PDB file of C-alpha atoms and ligand atoms in Angstrom:
ATOM      1  CA  MET W 141       0.000   0.000   0.000  1.00 49.00           C
ATOM      2  CA  GLN W 142       1.324   3.373  -1.009  1.00 59.00           C
ATOM      3  CA  GLU W 143       1.851   5.819   1.808  1.00 66.00           C
ATOM      4  CA  ASN W 144      -0.569   8.417   0.515  1.00 78.00           C
ATOM      5  CA  GLN W 145      -3.236   5.955  -0.604  1.00 85.00           C
ATOM      6  CA  ILE W 146      -6.784   6.715   0.528  1.00 92.00           C
ATOM      7  CA  THR W 147      -8.017   4.216   3.150  1.00 93.00           C
ATOM      8  CA  ALA W 148     -11.592   2.882   3.287  1.00 94.00           C
ATOM      9  CA  SER W 149     -12.556   5.335   6.070  1.00 97.00           C
ATOM     10  CA  GLU W 150     -10.941   8.220   4.246  1.00 97.00           C
ATOM     11  CA  TRP W 151     -12.971   7.359   1.153  1.00 97.00           C
ATOM     12  CA  GLU W 152     -16.094   8.139   3.154  1.00 98.00           C
ATOM     13  CA  VAL W 153     -14.784  11.661   3.766  1.00 98.00           C
ATOM     14  CA  MET W 154     -13.591  12.124   0.181  1.00 98.00           C
ATOM     15  CA  ARG W 155     -16.993  11.158  -1.180  1.00 97.00           C
ATOM     16  CA  VAL W 156     -18.642  13.975   0.742  1.00 98.00           C
ATOM     17  CA  VAL W 157     -16.057  16.481  -0.497  1.00 97.00           C
ATOM     18  CA  TRP W 158     -16.237  15.222  -4.086  1.00 97.00           C
ATOM     19  CA  ALA W 159     -20.014  15.494  -4.047  1.00 97.00           C
ATOM     20  CA  ASN W 160     -19.997  19.019  -2.633  1.00 96.00           C
ATOM     21  CA  LYS W 161     -16.806  20.502  -4.174  1.00 91.00           C
ATOM     22  CA  GLU W 162     -16.257  22.811  -1.203  1.00 94.00           C
ATOM     23  CA  THR W 163     -17.508  22.045   2.250  1.00 95.00           C
ATOM     24  CA  THR W 164     -16.969  22.471   5.992  1.00 95.00           C
ATOM     25  CA  SER W 165     -15.823  19.845   8.473  1.00 94.00           C
ATOM     26  CA  LYS W 166     -19.152  20.401  10.211  1.00 95.00           C
ATOM     27  CA  TYR W 167     -21.059  19.279   7.141  1.00 97.00           C
ATOM     28  CA  ILE W 168     -18.762  16.298   6.525  1.00 97.00           C
ATOM     29  CA  SER W 169     -19.205  15.300  10.188  1.00 97.00           C
ATOM     30  CA  GLU W 170     -22.987  15.509   9.911  1.00 97.00           C
ATOM     31  CA  VAL W 171     -23.116  13.278   6.837  1.00 97.00           C
ATOM     32  CA  LEU W 172     -20.809  10.684   8.350  1.00 97.00           C
ATOM     33  CA  GLU W 173     -22.404  10.772  11.779  1.00 97.00           C
ATOM     34  CA  ASP W 174     -25.619   9.741  10.031  1.00 96.00           C
ATOM     35  CA  LYS W 175     -24.080   7.138   7.775  1.00 97.00           C
ATOM     36  CA  MET W 176     -21.201   5.731   9.832  1.00 97.00           C
ATOM     37  CA  ASN W 177     -22.156   6.733  13.352  1.00 97.00           C
ATOM     38  CA  TRP W 178     -18.801   8.520  13.694  1.00 97.00           C
ATOM     39  CA  LYS W 179     -18.140  11.148  16.308  1.00 97.00           C
ATOM     40  CA  PRO W 180     -17.071  14.546  14.878  1.00 96.00           C
ATOM     41  CA  ALA W 181     -13.584  13.975  16.341  1.00 97.00           C
ATOM     42  CA  THR W 182     -13.183  10.841  14.228  1.00 97.00           C
ATOM     43  CA  THR W 183     -14.142  12.703  11.065  1.00 97.00           C
ATOM     44  CA  LYS W 184     -11.806  15.581  11.981  1.00 96.00           C
ATOM     45  CA  THR W 185      -8.918  13.138  12.382  1.00 97.00           C
ATOM     46  CA  LEU W 186      -9.621  11.683   8.946  1.00 97.00           C
ATOM     47  CA  ILE W 187      -9.838  15.155   7.397  1.00 97.00           C
ATOM     48  CA  GLY W 188      -6.472  16.000   8.965  1.00 96.00           C
ATOM     49  CA  ARG W 189      -4.905  12.885   7.463  1.00 97.00           C
ATOM     50  CA  LEU W 190      -6.313  13.670   4.028  1.00 97.00           C
ATOM     51  CA  VAL W 191      -4.888  17.203   4.185  1.00 96.00           C
ATOM     52  CA  LYS W 192      -1.488  15.722   5.094  1.00 96.00           C
ATOM     53  CA  LYS W 193      -1.740  13.272   2.219  1.00 95.00           C
ATOM     54  CA  ASN W 194      -2.439  16.164  -0.171  1.00 95.00           C
ATOM     55  CA  LYS W 195      -5.898  14.855  -1.003  1.00 97.00           C
ATOM     56  CA  LEU W 196      -7.747  17.848   0.451  1.00 97.00           C
ATOM     57  CA  ASN W 197      -7.162  21.584   0.197  1.00 96.00           C
ATOM     58  CA  THR W 198      -7.842  23.822   3.158  1.00 95.00           C
ATOM     59  CA  ILE W 199      -9.292  27.262   2.526  1.00 92.00           C
ATOM     60  CA  GLU W 200      -9.500  29.585   5.489  1.00 91.00           C
ATOM     61  CA  GLU W 201     -12.650  31.646   5.392  1.00 87.00           C
ATOM     62  CA  GLY W 202     -13.057  33.909   8.378  1.00 87.00           C
ATOM     63  CA  ARG W 203     -13.271  31.670  11.418  1.00 85.00           C
ATOM     64  CA  LYS W 204     -14.009  28.470   9.575  1.00 85.00           C
ATOM     65  CA  TYR W 205     -12.198  26.190   7.203  1.00 91.00           C
ATOM     66  CA  LEU W 206     -13.486  24.984   3.885  1.00 95.00           C
ATOM     67  CA  TYR W 207     -12.255  21.764   2.345  1.00 97.00           C
ATOM     68  CA  SER W 208     -12.021  21.042  -1.339  1.00 97.00           C
ATOM     69  CA  PRO W 209     -10.643  18.011  -3.196  1.00 97.00           C
ATOM     70  CA  GLN W 210      -7.049  18.115  -4.418  1.00 97.00           C
ATOM     71  CA  VAL W 211      -7.538  14.914  -6.421  1.00 96.00           C
ATOM     72  CA  THR W 212     -10.477  13.957  -8.604  1.00 96.00           C
ATOM     73  CA  GLU W 213     -12.750  11.037  -7.863  1.00 96.00           C
ATOM     74  CA  GLN W 214     -11.898   9.557 -11.256  1.00 96.00           C
ATOM     75  CA  GLU W 215      -8.122   9.518 -10.715  1.00 95.00           C
ATOM     76  CA  SER W 216      -8.536   8.150  -7.191  1.00 95.00           C
ATOM     77  CA  ILE W 217     -10.720   5.299  -8.425  1.00 93.00           C
ATOM     78  CA  GLN W 218      -8.156   4.561 -11.127  1.00 93.00           C
ATOM     79  CA  GLU W 219      -5.327   4.524  -8.611  1.00 91.00           C
ATOM     80  CA  SER W 220      -7.079   2.232  -6.185  1.00 89.00           C
ATOM     81  CA  SER W 221      -8.303  -0.257  -8.784  1.00 90.00           C
ATOM     82  CA  LYS W 222      -4.794  -0.365 -10.240  1.00 91.00           C
ATOM     83  CA  GLU W 223      -3.468  -1.087  -6.787  1.00 89.00           C
ATOM     84  CA  VAL W 224      -5.875  -3.993  -6.287  1.00 89.00           C
ATOM     85  CA  LEU W 225      -4.781  -5.558  -9.567  1.00 93.00           C
ATOM     86  CA  GLU W 226      -1.080  -5.041  -8.869  1.00 92.00           C
ATOM     87  CA  GLN W 227      -1.414  -7.015  -5.646  1.00 92.00           C
ATOM     88  CA  VAL W 228      -2.045 -10.253  -7.523  1.00 94.00           C
ATOM     89  CA  CYS W 229      -0.073 -12.280 -10.057  1.00 94.00           C
ATOM     90  CA  SER W 230      -0.597 -10.998 -13.604  1.00 94.00           C
ATOM     91  CA  GLN W 231      -2.025 -14.423 -14.482  1.00 93.00           C
ATOM     92  CA  LYS W 232      -4.768 -14.024 -11.845  1.00 93.00           C
ATOM     93  CA  ARG W 233      -5.910 -10.515 -12.792  1.00 95.00           C
ATOM     94  CA  GLY W 234      -8.497 -11.804 -15.245  1.00 95.00           C
ATOM     95  CA  ALA W 235     -10.046 -13.885 -12.467  1.00 95.00           C
ATOM     96  CA  VAL W 236     -10.145 -10.840 -10.160  1.00 94.00           C
ATOM     97  CA  LEU W 237     -11.999  -8.843 -12.810  1.00 95.00           C
ATOM     98  CA  TYR W 238     -14.334 -11.767 -13.461  1.00 96.00           C
ATOM     99  CA  GLN W 239     -15.196 -11.891  -9.779  1.00 96.00           C
ATOM    100  CA  MET W 240     -15.733  -8.128  -9.584  1.00 95.00           C
ATOM    101  CA  ILE W 241     -18.110  -8.239 -12.545  1.00 97.00           C
ATOM    102  CA  GLU W 242     -19.915 -11.294 -11.193  1.00 97.00           C
ATOM    103  CA  GLU W 243     -20.560  -9.537  -7.883  1.00 97.00           C
ATOM    104  CA  THR W 244     -21.741  -6.258  -9.433  1.00 97.00           C
ATOM    105  CA  THR W 245     -25.198  -5.379 -10.696  1.00 98.00           C
ATOM    106  CA  LEU W 246     -24.671  -3.864 -14.137  1.00 98.00           C
ATOM    107  CA  SER W 247     -27.052  -1.996 -16.428  1.00 98.00           C
ATOM    108  CA  ILE W 248     -27.572  -3.089 -20.026  1.00 98.00           C
ATOM    109  CA  LYS W 249     -25.553  -0.029 -21.017  1.00 98.00           C
ATOM    110  CA  ASP W 250     -22.686  -1.004 -18.697  1.00 98.00           C
ATOM    111  CA  ILE W 251     -22.669  -4.508 -20.154  1.00 98.00           C
ATOM    112  CA  GLU W 252     -22.669  -3.280 -23.751  1.00 98.00           C
ATOM    113  CA  TYR W 253     -19.795  -0.953 -22.916  1.00 97.00           C
ATOM    114  CA  LEU W 254     -17.818  -3.812 -21.367  1.00 97.00           C
ATOM    115  CA  GLN W 255     -18.580  -6.093 -24.306  1.00 98.00           C
ATOM    116  CA  LYS W 256     -17.242  -3.504 -26.717  1.00 98.00           C
ATOM    117  CA  LEU W 257     -14.089  -3.071 -24.682  1.00 97.00           C
ATOM    118  CA  LEU W 258     -13.520  -6.815 -24.457  1.00 97.00           C
ATOM    119  CA  GLU W 259     -14.034  -7.262 -28.203  1.00 97.00           C
ATOM    120  CA  MET W 260     -11.425  -4.584 -28.805  1.00 97.00           C
ATOM    121  CA  LYS W 261      -8.980  -6.125 -26.315  1.00 97.00           C
ATOM    122  CA  LYS W 262      -9.477  -9.565 -27.822  1.00 97.00           C
ATOM    123  CA  ARG W 263      -8.029  -8.399 -31.132  1.00 97.00           C
ATOM    124  CA  SER W 264      -4.608  -7.737 -29.634  1.00 96.00           C
ATOM    125  CA  ALA W 265      -4.663 -10.101 -26.660  1.00 96.00           C
ATOM    126  CA  PRO W 266      -1.781 -12.519 -26.066  1.00 96.00           C
ATOM    127  CA  LYS W 267      -2.551 -16.238 -25.779  1.00 94.00           C
ATOM    128  CA  MET W 268      -0.921 -16.416 -22.372  1.00 92.00           C
ATOM    129  CA  ILE W 269      -0.030 -13.850 -19.732  1.00 92.00           C
ATOM    130  CA  GLN W 270       3.501 -13.975 -18.397  1.00 90.00           C
ATOM    131  CA  CYS W 271       3.907 -14.282 -14.610  1.00 90.00           C
ATOM    132  CA  GLU W 272       6.166 -11.476 -13.377  1.00 89.00           C
ATOM    133  CA  CYS W 273       6.006 -12.322  -9.700  1.00 92.00           C
ATOM    134  CA  THR W 274       8.909 -12.323  -7.287  1.00 91.00           C
ATOM    135  CA  PRO W 275      10.043 -15.950  -6.826  1.00 88.00           C
ATOM    136  CA  GLY W 276       8.565 -17.206  -3.561  1.00 89.00           C
ATOM    137  CA  GLN W 277       5.414 -15.085  -3.893  1.00 91.00           C
ATOM    138  CA  CYS W 278       3.697 -17.084  -6.568  1.00 90.00           C
ATOM    139  CA  ASP W 279       3.081 -20.715  -7.446  1.00 85.00           C
ATOM    140  CA  CYS W 280       2.378 -20.071 -11.154  1.00 77.00           C
ATOM    141  CA  SER W 281       5.620 -21.631 -12.347  1.00 65.00           C
ATOM    142  CA  LEU W 282       4.839 -24.775 -10.343  1.00 59.00           C
ATOM    143  CA  GLY W 283       1.647 -25.204 -12.340  1.00 51.00           C
TER     144      GLY W 283
HETATM  145 ZN1  LIG V  63       2.761 -15.122 -10.713  1.00 93.60          ZN
END
């Protein structure tokens, strides 16, 4: 895990900020007290960590602070899904994606989009994926 990666709890905070562009810690606390049953102090701690990790901007406005995102939701999703895939052997990534799709409710539109992408990938896909794991971390070569 990268040092400045967003944790599951921090995602809860980021989602509020992403949805509202610019918001106060009071508002973030209210949303997460409802959803997660967190005390304001817990939310404040998470906000502090996200500022340190350069995920949130702090804007001082009079006596209160406003928070805005320093990273987009899109790039954060990309980063975290990339991280999940990099944790497993390159030969097992297809199975991870299969499982993710199997467990997700998709719209017809989502499915058509995925089908198109897969058709495109199929045209240039290799027959086999090479295992690039560190010896001792993978049993691929043992079959
Ligand atoms: Zn491997």
